Short mmCIF file of C-alpha atoms in Angstrom, two decimals:
data_model
loop_
_atom_site.label_atom_id
_atom_site.label_comp_id
_atom_site.label_asym_id
_atom_site.label_seq_id
_atom_site.Cartn_x
_atom_site.Cartn_y
_atom_site.Cartn_z
CA MET O 1 12.75 -63.12 66.41
CA ARG O 2 9.98 -61.37 68.30
CA TYR O 3 9.03 -58.08 66.52
CA LEU O 4 8.01 -54.89 68.45
CA ILE O 5 5.44 -52.79 66.48
CA LYS O 6 6.44 -49.34 67.31
CA ARG O 7 3.97 -47.50 65.07
CA THR O 8 0.86 -48.32 63.00
CA TYR O 9 0.15 -46.21 59.97
CA ASN O 10 -3.27 -46.55 58.22
CA PHE O 11 -4.08 -45.39 54.73
CA ASN O 12 -7.85 -45.25 54.76
CA ILE O 13 -8.63 -43.67 51.42
CA PRO O 14 -6.89 -43.26 48.11
CA ASP O 15 -7.23 -39.43 48.00
CA ARG O 16 -3.84 -37.96 46.86
CA GLY O 17 -3.89 -34.96 49.14
CA TYR O 18 -4.66 -37.27 52.01
CA TRP O 19 -1.69 -39.43 51.28
CA ILE O 20 0.74 -36.51 50.94
CA GLU O 21 -0.50 -34.99 54.23
CA LYS O 22 -0.37 -38.34 56.15
CA ILE O 23 3.13 -39.14 55.09
CA SER O 24 4.32 -35.64 55.66
CA SER O 25 3.06 -35.81 59.22
CA TRP O 26 4.33 -39.22 59.94
CA THR O 27 7.88 -38.50 58.77
CA LYS O 28 8.08 -35.13 60.47
CA PHE O 29 9.11 -36.45 63.91
CA LEU O 30 10.28 -40.01 62.85
CA LYS O 31 13.19 -41.19 64.91
CA LYS O 32 15.58 -43.98 64.13
CA ALA O 33 14.77 -47.47 65.35
CA SER O 34 16.17 -48.24 68.76
CA SER O 35 16.66 -52.05 68.02
CA SER O 36 16.77 -54.46 65.17
CA ARG O 37 13.39 -55.87 66.19
CA ASP O 38 11.46 -52.46 65.90
CA CYS O 39 8.67 -52.80 63.32
CA ILE O 40 6.32 -50.42 61.62
CA GLU O 41 2.84 -51.67 60.43
CA ILE O 42 1.49 -50.10 57.32
CA ASN O 43 -2.22 -50.85 56.55
CA LEU O 44 -3.85 -50.18 53.07
CA MET O 45 -7.47 -50.30 53.93
CA ASN O 46 -10.14 -51.90 51.66
CA ALA O 47 -11.19 -48.55 50.13
CA ILE O 48 -7.77 -48.49 48.35
CA SER O 49 -8.44 -50.89 45.39
CA LYS O 50 -6.18 -51.87 42.53
CA LYS O 51 -8.07 -49.46 40.18
CA LYS O 52 -7.48 -46.53 42.52
CA PHE O 53 -3.79 -47.37 43.31
CA SER O 54 -2.04 -45.19 40.74
CA SER O 55 1.55 -44.48 39.78
CA PHE O 56 1.32 -41.58 42.21
CA HIS O 57 0.55 -43.89 45.12
CA ILE O 58 3.16 -46.45 44.07
CA VAL O 59 6.15 -44.09 44.09
CA LEU O 60 5.03 -42.24 47.22
CA LEU O 61 4.49 -45.51 49.18
CA SER O 62 7.90 -46.84 47.94
CA CYS O 63 9.74 -43.71 49.12
CA PHE O 64 8.01 -43.97 52.45
CA ILE O 65 9.05 -47.52 52.85
CA GLU O 66 12.55 -46.77 51.83
CA LEU O 67 12.88 -43.97 54.42
CA LEU O 68 11.59 -46.31 57.13
CA LYS O 69 14.08 -48.92 56.05
CA LYS O 70 16.90 -46.38 56.24
CA ARG O 71 15.86 -45.42 59.65
CA GLY O 72 16.25 -49.02 60.76
CA TYR O 73 12.74 -50.35 60.86
CA LEU O 74 11.23 -53.72 59.78
CA ILE O 75 8.07 -53.27 57.76
CA PHE O 76 4.86 -55.15 57.90
CA LEU O 77 2.60 -54.25 54.97
CA ASN O 78 -0.91 -55.38 55.43
CA ILE O 79 -3.20 -54.98 52.31
CA LYS O 80 -6.91 -55.40 52.98
CA ASN O 81 -8.21 -55.39 49.36
CA SER O 82 -7.54 -58.76 47.77
CA ASP O 83 -7.04 -57.53 44.24
CA LEU O 84 -4.63 -54.95 45.30
CA GLU O 85 -2.66 -57.52 47.42
CA GLU O 86 -2.39 -59.69 44.38
CA PHE O 87 -1.07 -56.81 42.31
CA ILE O 88 1.45 -55.58 44.93
CA HIS O 89 2.89 -58.92 45.69
CA ASN O 90 2.64 -60.82 42.53
CA ASP O 91 2.78 -58.12 39.79
CA MET O 92 4.93 -55.50 41.37
CA SER O 93 6.70 -57.94 43.63
CA LEU O 94 7.17 -54.84 45.99
CA THR O 95 8.63 -56.58 48.98
CA LEU O 96 11.43 -58.06 46.95
CA TYR O 97 12.92 -54.58 46.34
CA TRP O 98 13.93 -54.58 50.02
CA ARG O 99 14.19 -58.26 50.84
CA ASN O 100 16.50 -58.90 47.90
CA LYS O 101 17.90 -55.35 47.71
CA ILE O 102 17.30 -54.93 43.93
CA ASP O 103 16.44 -51.89 41.96
CA HIS O 104 13.97 -53.25 39.36
CA ILE O 105 11.86 -56.31 38.68
CA ASP O 106 10.02 -56.66 35.36
CA SER O 107 6.26 -56.82 35.59
CA PRO O 108 4.40 -59.75 34.09
CA ASP O 109 1.93 -57.32 32.60
CA ASP O 110 3.45 -55.60 29.59
CA SER O 111 1.40 -52.42 30.12
CA ARG O 112 3.59 -51.65 33.11
CA LEU O 113 7.30 -50.84 33.24
CA ASN O 114 7.04 -51.47 37.02
CA LEU O 115 8.90 -49.76 39.75
CA TRP O 116 12.47 -48.47 39.51
CA ARG O 117 14.74 -47.32 42.29
CA VAL O 118 16.35 -44.21 40.96
CA VAL O 119 20.07 -44.98 41.40
CA GLU O 120 22.92 -42.70 40.31
CA GLY O 121 24.77 -44.31 37.43
CA LYS O 122 21.85 -46.39 36.33
CA SER O 123 19.50 -43.82 34.76
CA ASP O 124 20.74 -44.64 31.26
CA GLU O 125 19.58 -48.17 31.74
CA TYR O 126 16.09 -47.03 32.63
CA GLU O 127 15.85 -44.42 29.89
CA ILE O 128 16.93 -46.94 27.21
CA SER O 129 14.47 -49.51 28.67
CA VAL O 130 11.50 -47.05 28.48
CA HIS O 131 12.53 -45.88 24.98
CA ARG O 132 12.86 -49.41 23.72
CA TYR O 133 9.53 -50.56 25.24
CA PHE O 134 7.49 -47.78 23.73
CA THR O 135 9.27 -47.84 20.46
CA LYS O 136 8.60 -51.57 20.07
CA LYS O 137 5.01 -50.97 21.03
CA PHE O 138 4.51 -48.00 18.84
CA PRO O 139 7.16 -48.15 15.98
CA GLU O 140 5.65 -45.27 14.16
CA ILE O 141 6.11 -42.80 17.04
CA ASP O 142 9.24 -40.93 18.07
CA PHE O 143 9.84 -41.06 21.79
CA PHE O 144 13.14 -39.26 21.85
CA MET O 145 11.61 -36.36 23.92
CA LEU O 146 10.28 -38.78 26.52
CA LYS O 147 13.68 -40.33 26.96
CA SER O 148 15.33 -36.88 27.20
CA SER O 149 12.81 -35.63 29.73
CA LEU O 150 13.17 -38.67 31.96
CA GLY O 151 16.98 -38.35 31.77
CA GLU O 152 16.94 -34.72 32.90
CA LEU O 153 14.41 -35.54 35.75
CA TYR O 154 16.78 -38.25 37.02
CA PHE O 155 19.71 -35.94 36.86
CA ASN O 156 17.72 -33.39 38.89
CA ILE O 157 17.43 -35.95 41.67
CA PHE O 158 21.24 -36.66 41.52
CA ASP O 159 22.26 -33.05 41.15
CA HIS O 160 19.99 -31.21 43.44
CA SER O 161 17.69 -33.19 45.71
CA LYS O 162 20.17 -34.76 48.15
CA ALA O 163 17.52 -37.53 48.59
CA ASN O 164 20.06 -40.08 50.01
CA GLY O 165 18.67 -42.77 47.80
CA VAL O 166 15.05 -42.23 48.67
CA ALA O 167 13.79 -42.01 45.07
CA PHE O 168 11.51 -44.05 42.80
CA SER O 169 9.79 -43.85 39.42
CA TYR O 170 6.97 -45.81 37.82
CA ILE O 171 5.29 -45.86 34.37
CA HIS O 172 2.00 -47.37 33.50
CA TYR O 173 0.39 -47.24 30.02
CA ASP O 174 -3.40 -47.26 30.02
CA GLU O 175 -4.40 -49.41 26.96
CA ILE O 176 -8.01 -48.16 27.13
CA GLU O 177 -7.41 -44.46 27.55
CA GLU O 178 -4.16 -44.60 25.57
CA ILE O 179 -2.40 -42.50 28.15
CA MET O 180 1.04 -42.86 29.71
CA HIS O 181 1.03 -42.27 33.46
CA ILE O 182 4.50 -41.37 34.77
CA ALA O 183 5.39 -40.66 38.42
CA ILE O 184 8.81 -39.76 39.94
CA CYS O 185 9.21 -39.18 43.71
CA ASP O 186 12.09 -38.38 46.00
CA PHE O 187 12.33 -37.45 49.68
CA GLY O 188 15.08 -34.86 49.25
CA LEU O 189 15.35 -30.96 49.65
CA GLY O 190 12.43 -30.37 47.28
CA ILE O 191 12.53 -28.37 43.98
CA ALA O 192 10.78 -25.31 45.61
CA SER O 193 13.21 -25.08 48.49
CA THR O 194 16.25 -25.56 46.19
CA ILE O 195 14.98 -22.85 43.86
CA ARG O 196 14.45 -20.44 46.73
CA ASN O 197 18.00 -21.01 47.93
CA ALA O 198 19.32 -20.17 44.48
CA TYR O 199 17.02 -17.15 43.96
CA PRO O 200 16.44 -15.39 47.29
CA LYS O 201 14.10 -12.79 45.76
CA ILE O 202 11.51 -15.49 45.22
CA GLN O 203 8.86 -15.03 47.80
CA ASP O 204 7.30 -18.40 48.36
CA ASP O 205 7.14 -22.00 47.16
CA ARG O 206 4.31 -21.35 44.77
CA GLU O 207 6.40 -18.78 42.93
CA ALA O 208 9.39 -21.09 43.07
CA LEU O 209 7.46 -23.98 41.31
CA PHE O 210 6.15 -21.58 38.67
CA GLU O 211 9.75 -20.41 37.99
CA SER O 212 11.03 -24.02 37.90
CA ILE O 213 9.27 -24.87 34.69
CA LYS O 214 10.88 -21.96 32.89
CA ARG O 215 13.69 -22.70 30.47
CA GLY O 216 17.15 -22.26 31.91
CA VAL O 217 16.17 -21.88 35.55
CA THR O 218 18.77 -23.70 37.57
CA ALA O 219 19.81 -24.45 41.04
CA ARG O 220 23.38 -23.52 40.13
CA SER O 221 24.74 -26.49 42.09
CA ASN O 222 26.53 -27.99 39.05
CA LYS O 223 28.25 -26.36 36.22
CA HIS O 224 26.98 -28.87 33.64
CA ASN O 225 23.28 -28.48 34.79
CA ALA O 226 21.19 -26.16 32.73
CA GLY O 227 18.00 -26.46 34.83
CA PHE O 228 15.63 -28.92 36.37
CA GLY O 229 14.64 -30.48 33.01
CA LEU O 230 11.00 -29.39 33.58
CA ASP O 231 10.94 -27.18 30.62
CA ASN O 232 11.74 -30.38 28.54
CA VAL O 233 8.88 -32.08 30.16
CA ILE O 234 6.69 -29.12 29.35
CA SER O 235 7.79 -29.30 25.69
CA THR O 236 6.61 -32.87 25.43
CA LEU O 237 3.01 -31.97 26.58
CA SER O 238 0.32 -31.86 23.95
CA ASN O 239 -3.37 -31.85 23.74
CA GLY O 240 -4.85 -33.71 26.82
CA SER O 241 -1.60 -33.72 28.69
CA MET O 242 -1.26 -32.88 32.44
CA LEU O 243 1.67 -32.23 34.72
CA ARG O 244 1.58 -32.06 38.56
CA ILE O 245 4.47 -31.08 40.83
CA ILE O 246 4.21 -31.30 44.60
CA SER O 247 7.16 -29.97 46.40
CA ASN O 248 7.63 -28.41 50.02
CA ARG O 249 4.57 -26.09 50.64
CA ALA O 250 3.18 -25.88 47.05
CA VAL O 251 1.53 -27.64 44.27
CA LEU O 252 1.75 -26.81 40.57
CA LEU O 253 -0.76 -28.03 38.02
CA TYR O 254 -0.06 -27.59 34.25
CA THR O 255 -2.67 -28.69 31.74
CA LYS O 256 -2.97 -28.40 27.89
CA LYS O 257 -6.06 -28.67 25.90
CA GLY O 258 -5.61 -27.89 22.23
CA ARG O 259 -3.90 -24.52 22.19
CA LYS O 260 -5.14 -23.61 25.64
CA ILE O 261 -2.62 -23.88 28.50
CA LYS O 262 -3.37 -23.37 32.13
CA THR O 263 -0.76 -23.18 34.93
CA LYS O 264 -2.09 -22.99 38.46
CA THR O 265 -0.28 -23.13 41.77
CA TYR O 266 -1.68 -23.81 45.30
CA ASN O 267 -0.41 -23.58 48.82
CA LEU O 268 -0.03 -26.72 50.91
CA PRO O 269 -1.06 -26.16 54.63
CA PHE O 270 1.90 -28.48 55.46
CA GLU O 271 5.36 -29.21 54.26
CA PHE O 272 6.00 -32.17 51.96
CA LYS O 273 9.81 -32.71 52.15
CA GLY O 274 10.70 -33.69 48.68
CA THR O 275 9.29 -33.60 45.17
CA LEU O 276 6.63 -35.70 43.50
CA ILE O 277 6.23 -35.21 39.76
CA ASN O 278 3.31 -36.91 38.24
CA PHE O 279 2.32 -36.43 34.44
CA ASP O 280 -0.05 -38.01 31.99
CA LEU O 281 0.84 -38.04 28.28
CA PRO O 282 -1.62 -39.25 25.59
CA ILE O 283 0.22 -41.34 22.96
CA SER O 284 -1.33 -38.93 20.51
CA SER O 285 0.75 -36.14 21.91
CA PHE O 286 4.00 -37.61 20.44
CA ASP O 287 5.32 -36.90 16.94
CA LYS O 288 5.44 -39.42 14.27
CA SER O 289 8.87 -40.96 13.44
CA GLU O 290 10.50 -39.50 10.35
CA ILE O 291 11.26 -42.41 8.04
CA GLU O 292 13.95 -41.51 5.44
CA GLU O 293 13.37 -42.91 1.99
CA GLU O 294 16.10 -45.27 0.62
CA TYR O 295 17.39 -44.76 -2.83
CA THR O 296 19.44 -47.33 -4.92
CA PHE O 297 21.86 -46.07 -7.46
#
């Protein structure tokens, strides 16, 4: 088959704001493929190295590819940096997610839980896998709150986002820094937009994101849903933790250092249609497991 390259998209640098802006502009006027031979070329330039290719980039790129596939395009992924190419093809096995139509492939590196396609009905499988992995690695630590937080974030995608299957998550544990890097992305309505539809008095997307992390704030789309689960994520954050939310036309940054908490919101000069949640959790932020003493009578 002779392929027709309809578009070429270049990622020149790893800057996160650059990636969000580029993908937002590329998807804004994206039409469906006109034939089964239509192909889109994606180039990751040499400045994007394995070291600078984070959980953030992985879920965002995966959502972008998923959207292109749903629009009927074939994808040619060209990776200039050799270390990154090795990582994407032989560690992540990224192309197999579409070639073999699967939702998860285990990474050969036990510091990574690898990419998961967020699929309704399978969130329990992922939560249990994450909980089992970290409990085995750190048996003295209680990861129940992590499991609970992930569960609510997945339910948020199913209940509110209307992402049409364009949603991925990825977890990487940095052995040197002892920090868990978690990213979840969907190309749906966006938390900010959903909140504003539920609460018309909210003035803009910055205010909407600020309200979304409060306990009990809900989109009111399902009776069983008490909120977006972001208050649970906030409750897991301890010293050195950071949470970033990018949605629609705003960004929220929440940091915690000791007893000092900072919450900042920023405007985006463009619209990102969806939600990207990225948080960093030091292992030291989790509570120790409570081990009950056994008595013999």
